[in-house]
XYZ file of C-alpha atoms in Angstrom:
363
model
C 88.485 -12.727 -189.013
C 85.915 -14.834 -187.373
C 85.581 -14.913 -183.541
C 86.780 -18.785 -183.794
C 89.708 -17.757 -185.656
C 90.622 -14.968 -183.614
C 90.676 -17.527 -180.384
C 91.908 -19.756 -182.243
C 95.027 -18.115 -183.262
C 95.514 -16.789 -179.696
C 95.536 -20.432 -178.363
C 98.206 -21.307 -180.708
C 100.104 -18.464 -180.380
C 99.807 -19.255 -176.469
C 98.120 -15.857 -175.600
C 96.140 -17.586 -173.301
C 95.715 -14.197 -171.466
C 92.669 -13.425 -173.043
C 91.016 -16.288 -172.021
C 90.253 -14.808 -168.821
C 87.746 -12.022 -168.874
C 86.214 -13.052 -172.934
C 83.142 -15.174 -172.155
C 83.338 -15.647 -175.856
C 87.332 -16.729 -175.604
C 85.958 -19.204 -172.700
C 83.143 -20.652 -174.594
C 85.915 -21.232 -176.956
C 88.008 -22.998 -174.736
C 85.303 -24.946 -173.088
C 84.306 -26.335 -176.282
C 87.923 -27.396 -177.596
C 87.936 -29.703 -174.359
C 85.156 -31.750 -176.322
C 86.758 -31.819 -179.787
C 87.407 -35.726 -179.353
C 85.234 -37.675 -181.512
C 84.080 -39.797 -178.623
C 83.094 -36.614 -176.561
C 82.249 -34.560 -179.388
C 79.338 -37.535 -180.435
C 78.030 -37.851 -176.432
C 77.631 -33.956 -176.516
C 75.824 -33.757 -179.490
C 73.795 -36.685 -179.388
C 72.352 -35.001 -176.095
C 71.703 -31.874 -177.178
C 70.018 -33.173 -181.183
C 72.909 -31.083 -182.805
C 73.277 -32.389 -186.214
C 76.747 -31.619 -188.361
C 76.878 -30.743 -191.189
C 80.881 -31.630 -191.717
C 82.083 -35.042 -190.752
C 86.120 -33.721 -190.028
C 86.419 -33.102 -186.022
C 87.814 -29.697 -186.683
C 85.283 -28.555 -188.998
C 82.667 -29.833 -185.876
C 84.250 -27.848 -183.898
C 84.094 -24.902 -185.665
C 80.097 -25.631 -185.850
C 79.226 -26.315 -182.370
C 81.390 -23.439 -181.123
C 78.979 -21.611 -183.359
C 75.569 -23.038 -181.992
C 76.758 -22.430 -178.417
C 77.641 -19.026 -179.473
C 73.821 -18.612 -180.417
C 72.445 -20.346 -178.024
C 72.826 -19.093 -173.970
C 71.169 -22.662 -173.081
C 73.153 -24.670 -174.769
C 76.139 -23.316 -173.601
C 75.104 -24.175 -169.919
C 74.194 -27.322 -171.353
C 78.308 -27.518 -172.070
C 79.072 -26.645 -168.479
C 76.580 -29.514 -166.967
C 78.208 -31.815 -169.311
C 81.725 -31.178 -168.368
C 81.128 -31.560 -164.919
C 79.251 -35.203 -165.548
C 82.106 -36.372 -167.355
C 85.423 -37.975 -165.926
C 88.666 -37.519 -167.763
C 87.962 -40.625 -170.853
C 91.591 -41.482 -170.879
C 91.964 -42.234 -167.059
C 88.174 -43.855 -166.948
C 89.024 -46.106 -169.949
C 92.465 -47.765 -167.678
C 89.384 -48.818 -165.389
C 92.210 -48.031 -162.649
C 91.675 -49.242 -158.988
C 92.604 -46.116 -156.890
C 92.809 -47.423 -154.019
C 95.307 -50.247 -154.986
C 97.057 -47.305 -156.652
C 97.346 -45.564 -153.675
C 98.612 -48.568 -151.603
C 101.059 -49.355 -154.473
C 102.804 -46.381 -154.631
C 103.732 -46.437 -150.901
C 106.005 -49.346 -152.253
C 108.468 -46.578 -153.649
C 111.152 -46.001 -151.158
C 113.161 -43.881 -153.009
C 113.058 -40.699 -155.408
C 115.794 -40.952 -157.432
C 116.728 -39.907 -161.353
C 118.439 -42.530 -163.492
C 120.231 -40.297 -165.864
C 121.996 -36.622 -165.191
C 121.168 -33.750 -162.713
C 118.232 -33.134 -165.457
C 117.034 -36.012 -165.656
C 117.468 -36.063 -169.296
C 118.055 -39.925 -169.261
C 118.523 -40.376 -173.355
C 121.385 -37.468 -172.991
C 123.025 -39.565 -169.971
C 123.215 -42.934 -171.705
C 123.981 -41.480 -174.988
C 127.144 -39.354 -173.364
C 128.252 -41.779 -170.557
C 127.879 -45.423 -172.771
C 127.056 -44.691 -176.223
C 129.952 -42.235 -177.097
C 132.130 -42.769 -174.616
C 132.807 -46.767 -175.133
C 134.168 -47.841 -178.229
C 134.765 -51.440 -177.167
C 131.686 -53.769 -177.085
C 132.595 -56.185 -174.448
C 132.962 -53.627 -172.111
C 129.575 -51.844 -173.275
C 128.056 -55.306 -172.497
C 129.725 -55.114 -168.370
C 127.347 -51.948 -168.229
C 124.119 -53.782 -168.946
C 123.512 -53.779 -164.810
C 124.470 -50.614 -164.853
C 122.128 -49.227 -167.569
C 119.568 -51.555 -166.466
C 119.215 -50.120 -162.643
C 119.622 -46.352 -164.495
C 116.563 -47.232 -166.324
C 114.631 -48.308 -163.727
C 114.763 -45.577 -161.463
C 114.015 -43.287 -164.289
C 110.807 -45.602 -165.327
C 110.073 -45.721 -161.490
C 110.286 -42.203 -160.531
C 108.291 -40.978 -163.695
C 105.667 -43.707 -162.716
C 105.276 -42.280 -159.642
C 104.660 -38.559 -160.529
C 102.232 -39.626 -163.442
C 100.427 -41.119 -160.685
C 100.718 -39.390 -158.056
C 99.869 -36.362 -160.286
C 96.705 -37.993 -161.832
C 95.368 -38.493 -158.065
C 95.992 -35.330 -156.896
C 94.304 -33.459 -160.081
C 91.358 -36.172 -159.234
C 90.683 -34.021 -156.009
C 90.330 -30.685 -157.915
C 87.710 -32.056 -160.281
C 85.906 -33.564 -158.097
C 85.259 -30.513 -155.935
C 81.723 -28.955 -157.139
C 83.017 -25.282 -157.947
C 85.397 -27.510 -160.552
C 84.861 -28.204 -164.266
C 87.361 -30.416 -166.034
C 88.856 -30.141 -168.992
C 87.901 -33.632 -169.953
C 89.580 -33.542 -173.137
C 93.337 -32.916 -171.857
C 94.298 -29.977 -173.819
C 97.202 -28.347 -173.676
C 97.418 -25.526 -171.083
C 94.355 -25.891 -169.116
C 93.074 -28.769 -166.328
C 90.482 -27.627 -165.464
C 88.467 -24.617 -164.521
C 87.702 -22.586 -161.357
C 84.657 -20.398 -161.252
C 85.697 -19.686 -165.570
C 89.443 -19.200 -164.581
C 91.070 -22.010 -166.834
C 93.713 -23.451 -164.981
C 96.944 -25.344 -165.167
C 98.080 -27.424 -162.400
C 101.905 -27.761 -161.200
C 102.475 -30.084 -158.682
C 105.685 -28.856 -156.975
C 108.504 -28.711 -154.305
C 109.985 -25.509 -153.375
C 112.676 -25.219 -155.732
C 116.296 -25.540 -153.856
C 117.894 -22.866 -156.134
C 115.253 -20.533 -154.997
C 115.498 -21.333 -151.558
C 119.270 -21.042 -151.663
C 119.299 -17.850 -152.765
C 116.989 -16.584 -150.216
C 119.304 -18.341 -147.399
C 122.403 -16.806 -148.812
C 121.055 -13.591 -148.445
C 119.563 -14.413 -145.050
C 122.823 -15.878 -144.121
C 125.177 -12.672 -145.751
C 127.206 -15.212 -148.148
C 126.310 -18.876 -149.852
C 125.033 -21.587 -147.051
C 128.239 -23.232 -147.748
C 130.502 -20.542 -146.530
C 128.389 -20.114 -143.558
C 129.160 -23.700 -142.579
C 132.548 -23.306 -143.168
C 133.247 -20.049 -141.062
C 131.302 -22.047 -137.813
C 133.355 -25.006 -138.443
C 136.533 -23.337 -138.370
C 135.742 -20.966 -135.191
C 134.539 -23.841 -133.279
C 137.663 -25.539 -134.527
C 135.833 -28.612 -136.380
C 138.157 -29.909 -139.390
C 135.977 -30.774 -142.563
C 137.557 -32.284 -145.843
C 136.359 -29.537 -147.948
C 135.538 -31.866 -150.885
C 133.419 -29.345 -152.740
C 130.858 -31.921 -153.758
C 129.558 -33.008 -150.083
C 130.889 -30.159 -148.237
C 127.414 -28.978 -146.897
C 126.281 -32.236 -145.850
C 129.540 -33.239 -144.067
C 129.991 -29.953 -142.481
C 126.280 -30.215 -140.819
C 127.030 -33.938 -140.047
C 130.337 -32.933 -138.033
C 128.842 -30.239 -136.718
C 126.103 -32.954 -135.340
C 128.410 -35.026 -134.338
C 130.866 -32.825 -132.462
C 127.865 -31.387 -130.226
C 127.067 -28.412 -131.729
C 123.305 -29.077 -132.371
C 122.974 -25.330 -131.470
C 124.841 -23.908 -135.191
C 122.158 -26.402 -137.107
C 119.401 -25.081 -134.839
C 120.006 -21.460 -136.052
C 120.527 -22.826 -139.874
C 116.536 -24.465 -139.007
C 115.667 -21.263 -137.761
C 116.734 -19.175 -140.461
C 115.297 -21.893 -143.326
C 112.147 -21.361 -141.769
C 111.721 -18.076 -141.469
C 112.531 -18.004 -145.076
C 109.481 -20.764 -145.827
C 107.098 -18.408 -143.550
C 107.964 -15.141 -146.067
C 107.111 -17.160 -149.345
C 104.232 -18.358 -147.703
C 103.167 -14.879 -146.413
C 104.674 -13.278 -149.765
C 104.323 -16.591 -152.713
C 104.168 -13.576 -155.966
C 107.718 -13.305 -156.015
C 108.133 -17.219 -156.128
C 105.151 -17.116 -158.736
C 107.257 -14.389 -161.241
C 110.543 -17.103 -160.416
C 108.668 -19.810 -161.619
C 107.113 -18.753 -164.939
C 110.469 -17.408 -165.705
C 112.725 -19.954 -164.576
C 110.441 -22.741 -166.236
C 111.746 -25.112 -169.169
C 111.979 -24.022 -172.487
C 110.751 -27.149 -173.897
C 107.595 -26.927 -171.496
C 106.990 -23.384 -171.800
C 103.908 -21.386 -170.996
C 102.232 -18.670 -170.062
C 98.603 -20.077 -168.526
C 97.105 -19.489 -165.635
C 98.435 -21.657 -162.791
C 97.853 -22.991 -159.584
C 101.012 -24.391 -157.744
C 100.943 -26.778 -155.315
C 103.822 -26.679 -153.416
C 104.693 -29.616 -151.349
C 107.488 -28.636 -148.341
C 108.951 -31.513 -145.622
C 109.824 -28.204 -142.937
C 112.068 -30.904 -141.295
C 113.264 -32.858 -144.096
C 113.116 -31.123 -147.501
C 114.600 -33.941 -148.897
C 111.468 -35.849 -147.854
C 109.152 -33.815 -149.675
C 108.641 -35.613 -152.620
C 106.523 -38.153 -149.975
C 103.879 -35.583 -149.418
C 102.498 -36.589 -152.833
C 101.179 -40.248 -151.803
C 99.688 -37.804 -148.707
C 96.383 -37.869 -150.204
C 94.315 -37.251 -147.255
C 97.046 -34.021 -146.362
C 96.821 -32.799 -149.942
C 92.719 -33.042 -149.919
C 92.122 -30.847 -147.114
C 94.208 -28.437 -148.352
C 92.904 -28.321 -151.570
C 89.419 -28.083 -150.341
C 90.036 -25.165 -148.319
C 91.210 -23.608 -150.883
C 88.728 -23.941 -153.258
C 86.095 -23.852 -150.745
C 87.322 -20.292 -150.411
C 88.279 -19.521 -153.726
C 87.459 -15.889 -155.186
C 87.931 -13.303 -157.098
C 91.241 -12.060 -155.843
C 92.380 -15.752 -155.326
C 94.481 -15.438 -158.720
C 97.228 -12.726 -158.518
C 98.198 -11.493 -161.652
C 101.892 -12.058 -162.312
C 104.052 -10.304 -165.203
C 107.176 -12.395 -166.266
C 109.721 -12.054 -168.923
C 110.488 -15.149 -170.756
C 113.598 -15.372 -173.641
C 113.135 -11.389 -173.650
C 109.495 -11.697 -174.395
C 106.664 -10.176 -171.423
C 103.749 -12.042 -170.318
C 100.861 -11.895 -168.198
C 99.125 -14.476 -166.197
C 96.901 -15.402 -163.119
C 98.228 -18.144 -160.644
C 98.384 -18.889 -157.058
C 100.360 -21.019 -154.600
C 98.493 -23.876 -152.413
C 101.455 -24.701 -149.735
C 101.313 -28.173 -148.314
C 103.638 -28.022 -145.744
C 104.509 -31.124 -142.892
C 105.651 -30.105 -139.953
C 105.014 -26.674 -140.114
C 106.946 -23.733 -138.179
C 104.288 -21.396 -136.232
């Protein structure tokens, strides 16, 4: 088997593991991120490479060779990757700073469709199957109008949002992008290809850490100091933490909901000072649908004081910037931890690390 073949089949197969120490498995990689015809013509054009096949993937297969053979031409790769912006995005000839005015005009993050945000699954189950009669499908058009919307609104926003934030990693100089948008890797740091997640803490995960910060589930806890400081709550399983903290408020008892801050904090301040576990949770947790084992960088966007405000933080360009540069400012060779997951009973390996971008942080 050829050396394109063998990296070849480990892309597919999603070992992208090997990418990581294989200067020939990187030159591979590097030089899929080309393999558009657009790119593929600007590279060779520069560099008087002549093809032999006219089928991209053939092309491929012959400038991986060259650059194989040929130590200055594969530099040659890495200068052009770094001149290039991502074609897709430089094609929408997109104003970025209207773009970042306009998406301070979203007030609210909210799903249209179910807890997953699956919105096909929600109309199909709550109007498509359920209804039988048409005249009263057509007194839900409002309804599956405004569930449409937010859905369309709330995806427009992280596409955006995303796309500006990824902007700041490649335009740092220790940054080479993956111009072609392949599957699995942004960009690259210092040869480490990387995927970006742009993230909140995950509740669950939190949760879990209160509970066993707390000695039983958050809701409990609010229960037990409602009852010994003789505040009656409804119990309506569905809002029972939010109306027990608001009674709580509102009877005087600021004090309970200051040690509930205090302990949610000191539980932000251990990921922070310990993020591998939170790392392993991720990759494993992760959809099935999305699955992957790459090498990661998470940004992880927390509101200390309003977690529910989190998803804000990423329209805070200037915030998310100086973090970012920081880090990659600083960025070295124990930067990436390496992190060993199980997935659907199956063990991986990758290399990923946590920016936090925290407002209002507890120190």
């Amino acid at each position: 088997m050829s050396t394109f073949d063998k990296w070849d089949s480990e892309f597919r197969h999603r070992h992208m593991a090997v990418f990581n120490h294989n200067p020939s498995a990187l030159l591979w990689l590097k030089t899929k991120t080309i393999c558009r015809k657009p790119l593929l013509i600007r590279f060779a054009n520069q560099n008087n490479i002549k093809f032999q096949s006219t089928r991209i993937t053939d092309q491929f297969r012959e400038l991986f060779s060259h650059l194989e053979q040929n130590e200055k031409l594969a530099s040659a790769l890495d200068q052009f990757l770094r001149q290039q912006n991502n074609e897709w995005y430089a094609l929408q000839n997109i104003d970025e700073q209207q773009l970042k005015a306009d998406l301070y005009q979203v007030t609210e993050y909210t799903w249209g469709g179910d807890r997953n945000n699956s919105l096909d699954k929600f109309l199909v189950s709550n109007y498509v199957k359920s209804i039988s009669n048409y005249e009263q499908l057509l007194s839900k058009q409002s309804q599956i109008a405004h569930n449409a919307w937010m859905y369309v609104r709330t995806s427009w926003y992280n596409n955006w949002t995303s796309y500006l934030i990824e902007s700041i990693f490649k335009r740092h100089q220790r940054v080479i992008s993956a111009v072609g948008e392949i599957k699995s890797v942004d960009f690259f740091i210092d040869n480490y290809p990387i995927d970006l997640k742009v993230t909140y803490l995950p509740n669950e995960y939190l949760t879990k850490l209160l509970s066993e910060r707390l000695g039983c589930s958050l809701q409990q806890w609010l229960k037990r100091q409602a009852a010994a400081l003789n505040v009656p709550i409804f119990n309506n399983s569905r809002t029972a933490i939010t109306e027990t903290i608001e009674k709580l408020t509102n009877a005087g008892h600021s004090d309970v909901i200051k040690e509930l801050a205090s302990a949610q904090n000191e539980i932000i301040r251990h990921i922070q000072d310990n993020p591998e576990p939170l790392m392993k949770w991720l990759y494993e947790n992760q959809g099935e649908m999305r699955f992957g084992a790459e090498n990661r960088i998470y940004l992880i966007l927390v509101d200390a004081a309003q977690p529910e405000q989190s998803w804000k933080l990423k329209r805070d360009f200037d915030l998310i910037k100086t973090k970012v540069d920081s880090y990659l400012d600083n960025f070295n060779q124990s930067s990436l931890k390496t992190i060993s997951f199980t997935f659907k009973s199956d063990s991986y390996e990758a290399m990923a690390d946590i920016i936090f971008v925290i407002k209002h942080p507890i120190f």
